Amino acid sequence: MDSMDFLNDDNDDDTNAYKLFGGKEGIVFIIDVTKDMFTSDGHHFSLARQCVENVMKNKAIANPSDESALIFMGTDKTDNELAFEHIVVDHKLQKPSVDLILGIRELTEEVFETRFGHNGRYSLADVFMIAISEFTKSKSHFATKRVILMTCCANPYSDNTTESRHLRSTAISRAKDFKDHNIDVELIPIGDQAFDTEVFYESVFPHLKDDKSDNNMVKLDQLMSRVYSKNHTQRILASLPFRFGSTTGPDGKSTDVQMTVYVYSLCLETKKPTAIRVDRNDNKPVVAQTQRWTADVGASVTSDELHKKYNFGAENILMNKSELKTGKQMEDSSITLLPKFGSLRCADRKKVVICRLTLRKSSPPHLVALLPQREDTSKGKPGGFQVIYLPFKEEVRHLAVDGAKNLDVKPEAIELAKNVVEKLTFAFDAKDFENPVLQTHWQLAKNVVEKLTFAFDAKDFENPVLQTHWRTIEALALNEADVEPYDEPRTQPDYKHIETEAGYDMYSLNTMLGAYNVEPTVKPVTLYTEEQMRDKCKQNKIGSLTVAELKAFCNHNNISVPNNVKKADLIQLVAHFYTNK
């Protein structure tokens, strides 16, 4: 029987009612493995393999539900369900795993040549058909579908033979099916040589004609970069009816005026993922099950038979599971305008809307203010209202300051304090900070040296705990000897610059206020008498005493205490002291 505040118990199924706004992604990698990709100086295949490995490792951390497949074109071996020659499907669409990543890592140039070989007599149209079939045969539903083609050959059918012309035309025809299946195709040229898409691939993928920028290296860098953070997809926190109040209909009955609104979370703390218990023998997940029995007869007790206690005054109210759930449902989930229909032009009139918010049926109502926010497409800000939680009357504390002692502060100290505040204050507005790339870390450091104010963006500073966590997990999973080091960004204040700007004023202020003459306070240790300690032992409360209190008692009663003694040993010494008396 548990004692709890049932109004704040959110262990209800409704708390998990999140609606995914987006979905997972499916990626099919197609790598050209002809002889040209295995040149002695280029190592093009190693670069393409490393791209696939990095993407899969990123997915394992950022989007573990995404799936990927890998296809090799131009092999001597044939291994695919459609039996198309010189094409190997290394693995079908599936979620990233340690075995897949290790399998890709083991595919060195020597291992690949021994296992698969090379043969350039493949059909690009057959490759496209296999890639499309990976999506059509998959049981997963993908919000986005991508095919990434990596090759160093700008024109695989350069000779003007009848067979080459046929393969060229069939590839162009088959590539149109990508659009019919809503599949995006990206071409990643591999190698330092110039890659002319006009020769062949612009005919296969017409969208390449509109992309004349030199962004091939940018795409390659994105595939090669490592990400050690979760990718947060936009989620709808709740879908609620927004009630403006009641009106009287033609029949004389009251009718609520309402519309459906969506609630989103503007800021969410990133935490470590919950640990999963696994069997030590086979690493399979295990599920913990709790079984309860009565203490008197040992009868089995179900969860519906359990009661929870709620203290109301001097009475204990017992509730079962169904009663507890009903008691929490004060009203339907909604956001209600108070006290009557308000103006819709809040931003123009500089007004806020006061409402009562019930996010879920099991949640207590809250008093909130709706702060209007204008749409700003340049900064990616949608139009709508920000929900600001307001306190109820009982939640406002009234601090009594009548008996507080006034400090006698000299006017010179006030002026010095003002100088310190003015020199160390900068205008901060979260709406003014953009999202710079990672290279802006160096620019931020330069700005700190030049002046005390700098453009701060939370996206530039990673969480060292999470970064170390993901690197350690990856090293353990992949059996790596060393953990990839993490260089923690400099997020500490620039104390040297602060000392230069306001050091003298801060020193003078502290000297005038006597800050350097204050002695540190030490919490006194309670010294228990023999009678008090005997009562603690009889009541079995000696474990609640601190180590310092136990040591003080032992020293006062001439009990020998060894060095580096533990609390359990001190308790034994005290008990032995009373036993021998």
XYZ file of C-alpha atoms in Angstrom:
581
model
C 0.000 0.000 0.000
C 1.646 3.181 -1.166
C 1.214 6.699 0.052
C 1.173 9.197 -2.775
C -0.329 12.355 -4.184
C -2.698 10.993 -6.792
C -3.109 14.382 -8.451
C 0.539 14.380 -9.490
C 0.685 10.724 -10.522
C 1.415 10.724 -14.232
C 2.002 6.975 -14.579
C -0.920 6.690 -16.916
C -1.025 5.348 -20.426
C -2.079 8.750 -21.710
C 1.383 10.147 -20.985
C 2.757 8.036 -23.827
C 0.248 9.309 -26.346
C 2.777 11.000 -28.607
C 2.125 11.346 -32.283
C 5.156 11.050 -34.498
C 5.377 13.911 -36.945
C 7.718 12.629 -39.615
C 8.602 8.954 -39.506
C 11.659 6.869 -40.203
C 13.949 6.917 -43.194
C 15.085 4.151 -45.516
C 18.410 4.420 -47.362
C 19.721 2.096 -50.072
C 23.441 2.493 -50.753
C 24.663 1.524 -54.225
C 28.446 1.280 -54.553
C 30.273 0.855 -57.843
C 32.834 -1.936 -57.286
C 34.386 -2.174 -60.732
C 38.155 -2.140 -61.206
C 38.282 1.665 -61.402
C 37.128 1.899 -57.766
C 40.142 -0.138 -56.624
C 42.990 1.925 -58.058
C 46.315 1.787 -56.250
C 46.391 5.506 -55.481
C 42.743 6.446 -55.071
C 41.323 3.883 -52.662
C 37.873 4.937 -53.827
C 36.190 1.808 -52.505
C 37.637 2.334 -49.025
C 36.217 5.857 -48.988
C 32.765 4.664 -50.078
C 32.827 1.856 -47.512
C 33.795 4.317 -44.777
C 30.867 6.548 -45.766
C 28.408 3.677 -45.358
C 29.958 2.688 -42.029
C 29.757 6.235 -40.651
C 26.160 6.679 -41.761
C 25.165 3.419 -40.073
C 26.969 4.377 -36.857
C 25.259 7.765 -36.916
C 21.890 6.103 -37.440
C 22.527 3.739 -34.536
C 22.741 6.755 -32.222
C 20.617 9.471 -33.798
C 17.849 7.446 -35.508
C 18.007 3.788 -34.429
C 14.672 3.035 -36.119
C 15.919 4.030 -39.599
C 16.862 1.230 -41.991
C 19.529 0.871 -44.662
C 20.532 -1.579 -47.384
C 23.771 -2.046 -49.321
C 24.094 -3.070 -52.988
C 27.321 -3.713 -54.894
C 27.224 -3.317 -58.685
C 30.007 -4.672 -60.870
C 30.880 -7.862 -58.986
C 31.942 -11.132 -60.529
C 29.631 -12.897 -58.089
C 25.825 -12.698 -58.355
C 23.681 -12.669 -55.199
C 20.220 -11.089 -55.363
C 16.628 -12.333 -55.354
C 16.007 -11.220 -58.949
C 19.101 -13.124 -60.156
C 20.464 -10.138 -62.090
C 24.067 -10.775 -63.064
C 27.069 -9.106 -61.421
C 25.003 -7.503 -58.641
C 25.289 -8.418 -54.941
C 22.878 -7.343 -52.194
C 25.120 -7.283 -49.125
C 22.165 -6.780 -46.773
C 18.521 -5.858 -47.153
C 16.766 -2.932 -45.515
C 17.183 -3.355 -41.776
C 18.036 -1.382 -38.677
C 21.705 -0.737 -37.895
C 23.396 -3.352 -35.747
C 26.858 -4.217 -34.514
C 27.104 -7.205 -36.866
C 26.300 -5.071 -39.917
C 28.815 -2.377 -38.992
C 31.552 -4.897 -38.265
C 30.774 -6.740 -41.509
C 31.195 -3.550 -43.534
C 34.371 -2.660 -41.674
C 35.916 -6.034 -42.529
C 35.421 -5.462 -46.278
C 38.913 -4.308 -47.103
C 39.979 -4.134 -50.742
C 41.765 -7.488 -50.493
C 38.846 -9.223 -48.751
C 36.340 -7.807 -51.228
C 38.307 -8.920 -54.274
C 38.592 -12.450 -52.878
C 34.950 -12.702 -51.856
C 33.142 -10.924 -54.718
C 35.570 -10.130 -57.546
C 34.978 -7.566 -60.309
C 33.017 -7.527 -63.557
C 31.843 -4.422 -65.387
C 29.191 -6.168 -67.508
C 26.231 -5.199 -65.306
C 23.007 -3.411 -66.144
C 22.342 -0.163 -64.301
C 18.625 -0.653 -64.960
C 18.788 -3.955 -63.059
C 20.506 -2.183 -60.169
C 17.711 0.393 -60.053
C 15.060 -2.341 -60.088
C 16.714 -4.127 -57.148
C 16.909 -0.849 -55.203
C 13.221 -0.136 -55.802
C 12.284 -3.693 -54.836
C 14.024 -3.211 -51.484
C 11.447 -0.544 -50.620
C 8.417 -2.260 -52.167
C 9.111 -5.591 -50.444
C 9.888 -4.082 -47.061
C 7.197 -4.329 -44.388
C 8.283 -1.034 -42.858
C 6.619 2.265 -43.656
C 9.147 4.959 -44.545
C 8.420 8.662 -44.411
C 11.424 9.334 -46.653
C 13.158 6.976 -49.078
C 16.628 7.649 -50.452
C 19.051 5.960 -52.810
C 22.706 7.027 -52.586
C 24.805 6.049 -55.601
C 28.596 6.262 -55.179
C 30.802 5.832 -58.241
C 33.952 7.215 -59.830
C 32.825 6.574 -63.425
C 30.958 9.444 -65.074
C 29.952 7.314 -68.090
C 29.715 3.553 -67.511
C 28.609 2.989 -71.133
C 31.139 5.097 -72.990
C 31.672 2.767 -75.970
C 29.159 3.264 -78.746
C 28.177 -0.376 -79.200
C 24.655 -1.674 -79.634
C 24.727 -3.291 -76.201
C 25.929 -0.096 -74.521
C 23.232 1.988 -76.217
C 20.625 -0.521 -75.057
C 21.904 -0.501 -71.472
C 21.973 3.290 -71.539
C 18.356 3.620 -72.729
C 17.047 1.008 -70.265
C 18.808 2.779 -67.380
C 17.181 6.087 -68.340
C 13.775 4.428 -68.606
C 14.103 2.516 -65.328
C 15.269 5.604 -63.404
C 11.839 7.190 -63.952
C 10.389 4.606 -61.545
C 12.169 6.299 -58.651
C 9.859 9.284 -58.957
C 6.789 7.045 -59.144
C 7.779 5.462 -55.811
C 8.712 8.808 -54.164
C 12.372 7.816 -53.887
C 15.025 10.534 -53.817
C 18.295 9.719 -55.580
C 21.644 11.289 -54.689
C 24.762 10.881 -56.813
C 28.048 11.020 -54.864
C 31.098 11.142 -57.162
C 34.134 9.442 -55.606
C 37.655 10.563 -56.490
C 39.639 13.704 -57.202
C 39.117 13.693 -60.970
C 36.528 15.915 -62.619
C 33.125 14.263 -62.757
C 31.000 15.460 -65.686
C 27.349 14.627 -65.021
C 26.298 15.918 -68.453
C 27.886 12.919 -70.163
C 25.450 10.364 -68.787
C 23.891 10.870 -65.361
C 21.947 14.051 -66.161
C 20.032 11.991 -68.711
C 19.339 9.363 -66.051
C 18.529 11.806 -63.228
C 17.192 15.073 -64.726
C 17.236 16.839 -61.345
C 21.049 16.965 -61.582
C 20.709 19.619 -64.299
C 19.363 22.084 -61.723
C 22.213 21.373 -59.309
C 25.261 23.016 -60.852
C 26.906 23.991 -57.567
C 30.121 22.357 -56.455
C 28.488 20.587 -53.542
C 29.809 17.089 -54.160
C 32.443 17.487 -51.465
C 29.793 18.868 -49.114
C 27.667 15.755 -49.592
C 30.693 13.541 -49.101
C 31.684 15.395 -45.934
C 28.169 14.930 -44.572
C 28.433 11.181 -45.114
C 31.906 11.045 -43.566
C 31.061 13.151 -40.507
C 30.246 11.500 -37.208
C 27.272 12.484 -35.059
C 27.051 11.624 -31.364
C 23.623 13.004 -30.546
C 20.020 12.015 -30.911
C 18.064 13.415 -33.833
C 14.858 14.826 -32.398
C 11.949 14.555 -34.784
C 9.113 16.991 -34.338
C 6.435 15.453 -32.155
C 2.940 16.626 -31.362
C 2.672 16.680 -27.577
C -1.112 16.780 -27.640
C -4.083 17.538 -29.859
C -6.613 19.545 -27.859
C -9.883 21.369 -28.471
C -9.442 25.108 -27.921
C -12.706 26.232 -26.309
C -13.575 29.900 -26.587
C -16.653 29.726 -24.398
C -20.297 28.902 -24.833
C -22.912 30.538 -27.001
C -26.639 30.015 -27.329
C -27.790 28.200 -30.442
C -31.089 28.619 -32.350
C -32.707 25.978 -30.170
C -31.767 27.848 -27.000
C -29.157 25.306 -25.942
C -25.606 26.223 -24.989
C -23.016 25.307 -27.603
C -19.254 25.440 -27.143
C -17.257 27.329 -29.746
C -14.049 25.384 -30.226
C -11.359 24.397 -32.687
C -8.584 21.806 -32.649
C -5.040 22.967 -31.881
C -1.712 21.137 -31.612
C 0.673 21.499 -28.676
C 4.437 21.217 -29.268
C 7.373 21.288 -26.874
C 9.724 24.206 -27.573
C 12.605 22.855 -25.490
C 13.351 19.288 -24.397
C 16.298 18.078 -22.334
C 18.357 15.344 -23.960
C 19.080 12.490 -21.582
C 20.891 9.208 -21.763
C 18.737 6.400 -23.144
C 17.220 4.037 -20.636
C 19.366 0.988 -19.984
C 17.953 -2.328 -21.213
C 18.461 -5.427 -19.089
C 19.866 -8.339 -21.086
C 20.676 -11.955 -20.377
C 24.367 -12.396 -19.622
C 24.488 -15.614 -21.664
C 23.015 -14.521 -25.004
C 22.522 -10.719 -24.604
C 18.806 -11.047 -25.329
C 16.545 -8.480 -23.637
C 14.842 -9.674 -20.469
C 11.596 -8.383 -18.998
C 11.183 -7.928 -15.259
C 7.874 -9.180 -13.866
C 6.621 -8.478 -10.358
C 4.472 -10.974 -8.468
C 2.867 -10.037 -5.144
C 1.612 -12.302 -2.352
C -0.134 -11.613 0.923
C 2.062 -11.872 4.010
C -0.374 -14.011 6.034
C -1.549 -16.793 3.703
C 0.679 -16.248 0.671
C -2.200 -15.712 -1.767
C -1.430 -14.063 -5.093
C -2.424 -10.393 -5.386
C -3.231 -8.750 -8.724
C -2.642 -5.093 -9.537
C -6.396 -4.416 -9.446
C -6.523 -5.591 -5.830
C -3.862 -3.144 -4.694
C -4.912 0.049 -2.929
C -3.047 3.311 -2.662
C -3.270 5.653 0.272
C -3.926 9.385 0.090
C -3.571 11.458 3.258
C -6.377 13.978 3.648
C -6.089 15.759 6.971
C -6.022 13.105 9.675
C -7.764 10.514 7.506
C -6.257 7.952 5.128
C -8.285 7.467 1.963
C -7.773 4.154 0.166
C -8.268 3.957 -3.589
C -7.911 1.077 -6.004
C -6.533 1.420 -9.520
C -9.838 2.253 -11.211
C -10.861 4.743 -8.513
C -7.481 6.420 -8.711
C -7.761 6.778 -12.472
C -11.283 8.177 -12.198
C -10.249 10.596 -9.458
C -7.570 12.125 -11.638
C -9.945 12.796 -14.520
C -11.325 16.162 -13.480
C -12.263 17.234 -16.991
C -11.645 16.310 -20.591
C -8.388 17.315 -22.221
C -8.815 20.856 -23.504
C -7.602 24.416 -23.350
C -10.381 26.790 -22.296
C -10.383 30.553 -22.677
C -10.981 32.489 -19.438
C -13.265 34.151 -18.628
C -14.998 34.720 -21.953
C -14.328 35.066 -25.669
C -11.131 37.099 -26.117
C -9.627 39.079 -28.945
C -7.846 37.253 -31.763
C -5.617 40.244 -32.413
C -3.487 39.782 -29.318
C -0.202 40.636 -31.003
C -1.510 43.927 -32.395
C -3.056 44.930 -29.077
C -0.105 43.605 -27.037
C -2.348 41.360 -24.982
C -2.070 37.798 -23.714
C -4.836 35.243 -23.363
C -5.505 33.584 -20.004
C -6.728 29.981 -20.263
C -7.199 26.801 -18.282
C -5.122 23.944 -19.722
C -5.769 20.244 -19.153
C -3.158 18.483 -21.242
C -4.460 14.955 -20.578
C -7.422 13.421 -18.820
C -5.199 12.258 -15.983
C -3.520 15.673 -15.580
C -4.737 18.388 -13.214
C -5.803 21.681 -14.805
C -3.256 24.488 -15.003
C -3.633 28.227 -15.332
C -1.715 29.378 -18.419
C -1.117 32.474 -20.491
C -0.959 32.324 -24.281
C 1.789 34.633 -25.505
C 1.240 35.468 -29.199
C 4.118 34.790 -31.585
C 4.161 36.215 -35.081
C 5.277 34.038 -37.967
C 8.833 34.707 -39.121
C 9.814 32.457 -42.026
C 13.357 33.860 -42.133
C 14.040 32.465 -38.650
C 11.853 29.390 -38.977
C 9.355 30.612 -36.370
C 5.764 29.517 -36.981
C 2.845 31.623 -35.965
C 0.926 30.655 -32.858
C 0.977 31.004 -29.089
C 3.598 30.113 -26.507
C 2.063 28.487 -23.433
C 3.331 30.116 -20.218
C 2.344 28.320 -17.011
C 0.998 30.630 -14.284
C 0.776 29.883 -10.556
C -2.487 29.550 -8.672
C -3.133 31.604 -5.548
C -1.978 28.825 -3.228
C 1.317 28.494 -5.110
C 2.430 32.098 -4.536
C 4.674 32.550 -1.505
C 4.530 35.732 0.552
C 7.954 36.352 2.042
C 8.069 38.261 5.316
C 10.912 40.780 5.110
C 9.818 43.070 7.940
C 12.341 41.590 10.357
C 15.200 41.582 7.888
C 18.257 43.566 8.877
C 19.181 46.439 6.607
C 22.764 46.458 5.396
C 24.802 49.597 5.845
C 26.355 49.930 2.402
C 28.524 52.892 1.524
C 27.708 54.891 -1.624
C 31.172 54.062 -2.982
C 30.354 50.356 -2.796
C 27.128 50.916 -4.719
C 28.993 52.737 -7.484
C 31.578 49.960 -7.709
C 28.807 47.371 -7.902
C 27.149 49.311 -10.717
C 30.441 49.436 -12.628
C 30.886 45.669 -12.303
C 27.334 45.000 -13.501
C 27.619 47.396 -16.444
C 30.925 45.920 -17.623
C 29.797 42.303 -17.322
C 26.269 42.683 -18.714
C 25.334 41.952 -22.317
C 22.011 42.022 -24.102
C 20.696 38.483 -24.493
C 17.758 37.518 -26.679
C 17.310 33.896 -27.785
C 15.529 35.014 -30.968
C 18.677 36.767 -32.212
C 20.894 33.666 -32.250
C 21.179 31.676 -35.439
C 22.466 28.156 -36.015
C 26.124 28.408 -37.146
C 28.122 25.387 -38.245
C 30.572 23.576 -36.034
C 33.497 25.611 -37.342
C 32.100 28.661 -35.545
C 33.603 27.311 -32.330
C 36.864 28.995 -33.311
C 35.058 32.203 -34.161
C 33.329 32.133 -30.775
C 36.685 31.796 -29.024
C 38.004 34.755 -31.003
C 34.961 36.852 -30.069
C 35.460 36.092 -26.377
C 39.007 37.438 -26.592
C 37.929 40.560 -28.463
C 34.928 41.422 -26.311
C 32.869 39.989 -23.518
C 29.698 39.604 -25.577
C 29.463 36.829 -28.159
C 26.792 35.138 -30.244
C 25.691 32.161 -28.164
C 23.865 29.182 -29.633
C 23.189 26.011 -27.674
C 23.721 23.921 -30.813
C 27.422 24.857 -30.750
C 28.029 23.292 -27.342
C 27.684 19.560 -26.964
C 26.888 17.749 -23.746
C 30.185 16.141 -22.636
C 28.347 13.482 -20.632
C 26.293 12.358 -23.637
C 29.254 12.589 -26.018
C 31.405 10.404 -23.758
C 28.479 8.025 -23.237
C 27.903 7.424 -26.954
C 31.618 7.016 -27.680
C 31.985 4.481 -24.868
C 28.911 2.504 -25.958
C 30.154 2.427 -29.565
C 33.632 1.250 -28.542
C 32.186 -1.544 -26.392
C 29.742 -2.668 -29.079
C 32.354 -2.726 -31.840
C 35.073 -4.270 -29.640
C 37.355 -1.294 -30.136
C 40.393 -1.069 -27.878
C 40.296 2.710 -27.463
C 37.406 5.112 -27.030
C 37.398 7.968 -29.520
C 38.546 11.021 -27.530
C 36.152 13.901 -27.070
C 37.497 17.433 -26.974
C 35.138 19.291 -24.678
C 34.425 22.794 -25.991
C 35.471 25.725 -23.891
C 32.229 26.686 -22.214
C 33.816 28.247 -19.127
C 33.809 32.035 -18.723
C 36.852 33.947 -19.915
C 38.158 34.815 -16.451
C 41.226 36.576 -17.851
C 39.108 38.948 -19.906
C 36.773 39.517 -16.957
C 39.804 40.326 -14.787
C 41.044 42.821 -17.382
C 37.684 44.547 -17.780
C 36.436 44.705 -14.197
C 39.055 43.068 -11.989
C 40.065 46.210 -10.067
C 36.472 47.253 -9.412
C 35.556 43.742 -8.258
C 38.570 43.635 -5.902
C 37.772 47.076 -4.480
C 34.126 46.137 -3.985
C 34.969 42.880 -2.194
C 37.490 44.701 0.019
C 35.007 47.414 0.932
C 32.291 44.886 1.772
C 34.708 42.786 3.824
C 34.325 39.713 1.633
C 37.950 38.692 2.232
C 37.561 38.867 6.032
C 34.694 36.399 6.305
C 35.722 33.132 7.928
C 34.182 29.981 6.485
C 31.456 28.513 8.630
C 31.697 24.898 9.681
C 28.580 22.990 10.622
C 28.947 21.924 14.263
C 28.980 18.220 15.010
C 26.427 17.044 17.551
C 28.013 15.257 20.518
C 25.655 12.634 21.932
C 25.812 11.588 25.579
C 25.988 7.947 26.631
C 22.274 7.917 27.457
C 21.314 9.471 24.140
C 23.505 7.037 22.199
C 22.088 4.094 24.188
C 18.561 5.197 23.203
C 19.633 5.396 19.556
C 20.932 1.825 19.758
C 17.753 0.530 21.419
C 15.549 2.243 18.825
C 17.767 0.917 16.021
C 18.369 4.509 14.819
C 22.141 4.560 15.156
C 22.414 4.162 11.390
C 20.893 7.633 10.921
C 23.911 9.298 12.556
C 26.712 10.688 10.448
C 30.293 9.444 10.454
C 31.419 12.693 12.107
C 28.898 12.241 14.943
C 29.965 8.632 15.512
C 33.647 9.613 15.529
C 32.965 12.449 17.988
C 31.246 10.021 20.368
C 34.108 7.523 20.094
C 36.776 10.154 20.723
C 34.865 11.575 23.693
C 34.599 8.116 25.276
C 38.211 7.090 24.491
C 37.181 4.464 21.929
C 40.083 3.673 19.622
C 39.159 4.491 16.015
C 41.453 3.196 13.229
C 42.286 5.248 10.133
C 39.985 5.145 7.086
C 37.259 3.543 9.164
C 33.847 2.978 7.564
C 30.475 3.838 9.046
C 29.552 0.192 9.566
C 32.742 -0.321 11.601
C 31.968 2.732 13.733
C 28.518 1.334 14.509
C 30.144 -1.934 15.582
C 32.564 -0.049 17.862
C 29.721 1.815 19.544
C 27.701 -1.384 19.994
C 30.757 -3.142 21.440
C 31.220 -0.196 23.825
C 27.798 -0.776 25.417
C 28.203 -4.551 25.409
C 31.337 -4.370 27.566
C 29.833 -1.924 30.054
